[in-house]
């Protein structure tokens, strides 16, 4: 909303004296996205809440968290780009209902209107979503190893028996009791409280952590103890497989080229792919990258490496998906480099530690 004056951005809506100014604002459109400063986002919310802005356009990420009642909610497009998976995916039913829940809030309105703009092929799916309640399933199994490592580091889990007890407090346990077939629970009749199944889950997770040297596990008596690797992984939220790669590849002979490669190999970036429409722009960035790359441009590792270097070098590019990928990479790079720095420090690799500390500062 360009009124030709910054006065409106520095004053409260109630204090605007000029009637024509008010009319301009009342017919205006507010914007709300992560690129705005906190004060500008708050101003957009306040103007909309006071009725001075009739429409507020928000990104999907912020639409979940904006606590503003509205009469009408329009969801323009149901495909959302996921940098973590490197592809477009549909909005989940829970996200959809959360956004539509802003319309017609009690105490503010007697009724609300929700509009979903989607493709013809998805209409039946979203009609079904709105007409029936789907149960929310647990996703803990996919992250069980890392979660158990964190519990071991914090001292909450000291043995296999503790892990079995810890699992009984989880939502996973609730859903397994209700829908055992969804979680591949066998012999459910003879294991009513799923003790054997929970013990099997804990034992498998402990073996994986022990193999990667994140814990010391005695399979005979069931006791577990954290290692320095496990503590670093827990503190910086590093996946156990990434930590194992760091441990094996971080040596005293590592150069800056090697350090960028190690970060690019992190499990956190495994879904990032190189798309056809990005190749021209990536090639241009590849040619001006300060640190040489060993990988071919087609390799996703090269893409992660190039985008991280581009961020540090403050380079700009046009691709929306490329920018989204770079944001995802840089959001994670800080903690990944900090974990590498701590690991190099524990290994007493002086030169490598200094290089990693400089890289941490660059990213931050």
XYZ file of C-alpha atoms in Angstrom:
364
model
C 0.000 0.000 0.000
C 1.857 3.056 -1.262
C 0.227 6.262 -0.077
C 3.241 8.392 -0.900
C 3.987 9.062 2.746
C 5.553 7.070 5.562
C 3.475 8.946 8.126
C 0.899 6.150 8.304
C 3.573 3.600 9.193
C 4.729 5.579 12.190
C 1.388 6.497 13.723
C -1.415 4.500 15.233
C -4.475 4.076 13.026
C -6.713 5.808 15.594
C -4.577 8.935 15.505
C -4.979 9.555 11.762
C -6.839 12.865 11.520
C -7.235 13.227 7.772
C -10.544 11.657 6.607
C -9.297 11.061 3.056
C -6.272 9.277 4.526
C -8.630 6.971 6.434
C -10.612 6.202 3.301
C -7.446 5.234 1.438
C -6.435 2.891 4.243
C -9.941 1.424 4.561
C -9.854 0.324 0.932
C -6.258 -0.887 1.195
C -4.713 -4.320 1.275
C -2.317 -5.290 4.054
C 0.551 -7.732 3.639
C 1.954 -10.102 6.241
C 5.011 -12.263 5.599
C 8.284 -13.367 7.232
C 10.315 -10.784 5.305
C 8.725 -7.900 7.223
C 10.173 -6.614 10.460
C 8.274 -7.468 13.640
C 6.998 -3.881 13.978
C 5.643 -3.848 10.400
C 3.925 -7.212 10.912
C 2.354 -5.946 14.134
C 1.195 -2.791 12.346
C -0.473 -4.846 9.588
C -2.238 -6.945 12.232
C -3.374 -3.888 14.220
C -4.716 -2.054 11.144
C -6.626 -5.177 10.071
C -7.976 -5.814 13.579
C -9.211 -2.200 13.758
C -10.984 -2.527 10.412
C -8.787 0.044 8.689
C -7.496 -2.653 6.320
C -10.253 -4.723 4.745
C -7.991 -7.423 3.297
C -4.860 -9.025 4.745
C -2.737 -11.143 2.393
C -0.538 -13.600 4.257
C 1.874 -16.395 3.356
C 0.764 -19.918 4.252
C 3.339 -20.293 7.038
C 2.109 -17.202 8.863
C -1.566 -17.873 8.153
C -1.399 -20.718 10.710
C -0.190 -18.388 13.432
C -1.933 -15.064 12.779
C -4.500 -14.842 15.560
C -6.913 -12.503 13.772
C -10.640 -13.134 13.335
C -11.983 -12.586 9.825
C -15.358 -12.918 8.152
C -13.959 -14.583 5.020
C -10.827 -16.715 4.589
C -9.622 -17.407 1.044
C -6.998 -20.110 0.545
C -5.542 -19.368 -2.889
C -3.956 -22.623 -4.015
C -3.524 -25.775 -1.974
C 0.006 -26.706 -3.081
C 2.818 -25.635 -0.786
C 6.531 -25.809 -1.573
C 8.460 -27.836 0.994
C 12.186 -26.963 0.991
C 12.789 -29.871 3.363
C 11.472 -32.360 0.783
C 12.466 -30.309 -2.251
C 9.047 -30.519 -3.900
C 5.496 -29.173 -3.912
C 3.029 -30.931 -1.651
C -0.621 -30.551 -0.709
C -1.750 -28.703 2.375
C -2.612 -31.222 5.056
C -6.232 -31.410 6.305
C -5.132 -30.094 9.724
C -3.423 -27.043 8.201
C -6.426 -26.362 6.004
C -8.887 -26.498 8.905
C -6.570 -24.364 11.042
C -6.586 -21.590 8.412
C -10.319 -21.815 7.764
C -10.870 -21.592 11.515
C -10.037 -17.876 11.338
C -13.399 -17.242 9.619
C -16.466 -16.471 11.717
C -14.853 -16.617 15.128
C -17.261 -16.686 18.095
C -17.686 -13.317 19.863
C -16.609 -11.518 16.686
C -19.048 -12.830 14.060
C -22.270 -14.839 13.766
C -20.984 -16.832 10.778
C -17.957 -17.052 8.488
C -17.105 -17.913 4.902
C -14.261 -20.186 3.770
C -13.140 -20.294 0.126
C -10.668 -22.876 -1.210
C -9.216 -22.274 -4.675
C -7.724 -25.533 -5.931
C -7.443 -27.698 -9.061
C -10.371 -29.696 -10.417
C -8.633 -32.972 -9.575
C -8.388 -32.105 -5.850
C -11.971 -30.901 -5.289
C -13.330 -34.266 -4.116
C -10.413 -34.721 -1.723
C -10.977 -31.380 0.012
C -14.741 -31.923 0.141
C -14.076 -35.208 1.934
C -11.650 -33.470 4.312
C -14.261 -30.887 5.288
C -17.071 -33.422 5.665
C -15.345 -36.033 7.814
C -12.920 -36.010 10.716
C -9.645 -37.818 9.983
C -7.615 -39.112 12.960
C -4.184 -37.565 13.493
C -1.493 -40.247 13.425
C 1.799 -40.166 15.305
C 5.048 -39.510 13.408
C 7.323 -40.396 16.321
C 8.690 -43.664 14.860
C 10.408 -41.808 12.005
C 12.281 -39.646 14.555
C 12.471 -42.126 17.441
C 16.253 -42.615 17.312
C 17.031 -38.894 17.596
C 14.380 -38.369 20.277
C 15.727 -41.216 22.393
C 19.259 -39.855 22.020
C 18.036 -36.505 23.410
C 16.367 -38.277 26.349
C 19.560 -40.231 27.088
C 21.649 -37.036 27.018
C 19.209 -35.264 29.348
C 19.327 -38.228 31.772
C 15.645 -39.155 31.490
C 16.429 -42.523 29.890
C 19.233 -44.600 31.422
C 18.170 -48.080 30.354
C 15.962 -50.036 27.982
C 13.318 -50.287 30.711
C 13.293 -46.477 31.005
C 12.786 -46.198 27.230
C 9.844 -48.617 27.385
C 8.305 -46.510 30.164
C 9.028 -43.269 28.240
C 7.225 -44.614 25.162
C 4.125 -45.265 27.259
C 3.773 -41.477 27.778
C 3.783 -40.770 24.040
C 0.935 -40.146 21.601
C 2.449 -42.966 19.517
C 1.490 -45.415 22.290
C -2.084 -44.076 22.317
C -2.450 -44.530 18.543
C -0.775 -47.973 18.582
C -3.322 -49.192 21.114
C -6.214 -47.933 18.964
C -4.890 -48.826 15.471
C -2.146 -51.462 15.909
C -2.256 -52.525 12.241
C -1.233 -49.031 11.064
C 1.981 -49.260 13.078
C 2.731 -52.867 12.052
C 2.183 -54.235 15.551
C 2.100 -58.056 15.430
C 0.709 -60.477 18.045
C -1.329 -57.707 19.605
C -3.592 -60.114 21.514
C -0.712 -61.531 23.546
C 0.873 -58.152 24.251
C -2.015 -55.993 25.395
C 0.101 -53.142 26.745
C 2.650 -53.504 23.896
C 5.571 -54.000 26.299
C 7.378 -56.379 23.938
C 6.785 -54.120 20.955
C 7.993 -51.018 22.827
C 11.048 -52.960 24.013
C 11.757 -53.969 20.431
C 11.514 -50.328 19.272
C 13.866 -49.154 22.029
C 16.373 -51.971 21.398
C 16.508 -51.216 17.641
C 16.993 -47.491 18.270
C 19.757 -48.150 20.822
C 21.588 -50.476 18.420
C 21.561 -47.772 15.711
C 22.863 -45.128 18.129
C 25.521 -47.503 19.472
C 26.685 -48.363 15.949
C 27.187 -44.647 15.170
C 29.020 -44.101 18.523
C 26.404 -41.701 19.890
C 25.792 -43.916 22.946
C 27.330 -46.886 24.731
C 24.705 -49.653 24.925
C 24.943 -52.899 26.860
C 22.371 -55.196 25.241
C 22.655 -57.734 28.089
C 21.547 -55.552 31.005
C 19.933 -52.814 28.871
C 21.902 -49.872 30.300
C 22.831 -46.924 28.080
C 25.268 -44.027 28.441
C 25.730 -40.966 26.254
C 28.971 -40.121 24.428
C 30.393 -36.749 23.369
C 29.003 -37.324 19.851
C 25.543 -37.942 21.274
C 25.693 -34.793 23.392
C 26.681 -32.615 20.411
C 23.939 -34.182 18.258
C 21.310 -33.547 20.939
C 22.425 -29.997 21.724
C 22.364 -28.868 18.079
C 19.398 -31.049 16.949
C 21.579 -33.014 14.492
C 20.265 -36.255 13.000
C 22.249 -39.269 14.183
C 23.238 -40.254 10.619
C 24.619 -36.744 9.953
C 26.648 -36.915 13.161
C 28.185 -40.231 12.079
C 29.216 -38.681 8.726
C 30.776 -35.698 10.467
C 32.739 -37.961 12.786
C 34.157 -40.107 9.983
C 34.940 -37.309 7.507
C 36.237 -34.537 9.772
C 40.017 -35.011 9.889
C 43.023 -32.804 10.588
C 43.657 -32.504 6.829
C 40.190 -31.060 6.043
C 40.255 -27.901 3.896
C 37.506 -25.317 3.297
C 36.476 -27.310 0.223
C 36.033 -30.409 2.413
C 34.109 -28.523 5.097
C 31.508 -27.237 2.597
C 31.188 -30.781 1.199
C 30.646 -32.255 4.662
C 27.867 -29.741 5.426
C 26.255 -30.437 2.031
C 26.216 -34.186 2.828
C 24.074 -33.645 5.940
C 20.962 -35.800 6.217
C 18.950 -32.595 6.688
C 19.459 -31.762 2.981
C 18.787 -35.207 1.493
C 15.528 -34.155 -0.206
C 17.026 -31.168 -2.031
C 17.193 -31.860 -5.765
C 18.401 -29.962 -8.831
C 15.465 -29.049 -11.092
C 15.674 -28.411 -14.832
C 14.608 -24.750 -14.614
C 17.313 -23.976 -12.044
C 20.323 -25.237 -14.000
C 21.094 -22.021 -15.888
C 21.080 -19.927 -12.716
C 23.051 -22.546 -10.770
C 25.658 -22.673 -13.553
C 26.180 -18.900 -13.282
C 26.565 -19.172 -9.496
C 28.846 -22.209 -9.904
C 31.263 -20.182 -12.036
C 31.647 -17.402 -9.460
C 31.681 -19.542 -6.292
C 34.702 -18.515 -4.155
C 35.376 -22.091 -2.956
C 35.881 -24.677 -5.766
C 33.486 -27.648 -5.916
C 34.489 -31.267 -6.485
C 30.971 -32.377 -7.435
C 29.330 -32.117 -10.838
C 26.650 -29.425 -11.224
C 23.959 -32.138 -11.581
C 24.748 -33.442 -8.103
C 22.358 -32.140 -5.371
C 25.431 -31.795 -3.103
C 26.746 -29.149 -5.499
C 23.461 -27.237 -5.251
C 23.580 -27.133 -1.439
C 27.227 -26.074 -1.577
C 26.602 -23.317 -4.157
C 23.578 -21.889 -2.316
C 25.449 -21.801 1.002
C 28.357 -19.963 -0.638
C 25.901 -17.623 -2.400
C 24.300 -16.749 0.934
C 27.648 -15.954 2.551
C 28.671 -13.924 -0.541
C 25.297 -12.078 -0.511
C 24.489 -13.044 -4.105
C 20.943 -12.546 -5.405
C 18.954 -14.667 -7.880
C 15.434 -14.831 -9.308
C 14.129 -18.401 -8.884
C 11.416 -18.675 -6.202
C 12.129 -22.344 -5.444
C 15.878 -21.603 -5.460
C 15.389 -18.825 -2.897
C 13.208 -21.108 -0.759
C 15.900 -23.807 -0.888
C 18.589 -21.288 0.063
C 16.524 -20.081 3.045
C 16.082 -23.672 4.217
C 19.803 -24.407 3.817
C 20.927 -21.282 5.658
C 18.412 -21.795 8.478
C 20.063 -25.159 9.170
C 23.670 -24.316 8.261
C 24.277 -22.284 11.446
C 23.617 -25.149 13.852
C 25.281 -27.749 11.568
C 28.488 -25.699 11.421
C 28.347 -25.120 15.186
C 28.107 -28.888 15.707
C 31.101 -29.424 13.392
C 33.004 -26.745 15.311
C 32.292 -28.468 18.659
C 33.330 -31.821 17.166
C 36.604 -30.387 15.804
C 37.240 -28.814 19.217
C 36.738 -32.176 20.991
C 39.013 -33.873 18.445
C 41.638 -31.137 19.053
C 41.963 -30.246 15.359
C 43.280 -26.691 15.795
C 43.388 -25.457 12.174
C 40.049 -27.044 11.286
C 38.460 -25.587 14.436
C 39.583 -22.099 13.443
C 38.197 -22.486 9.902
C 34.854 -23.740 11.237
C 34.580 -20.878 13.738
C 35.096 -18.403 10.884
C 32.426 -20.178 8.802
C 30.008 -20.041 11.758
C 30.553 -16.293 12.017
C 30.078 -15.854 8.261
C 26.724 -17.650 8.246
C 25.502 -15.854 11.372
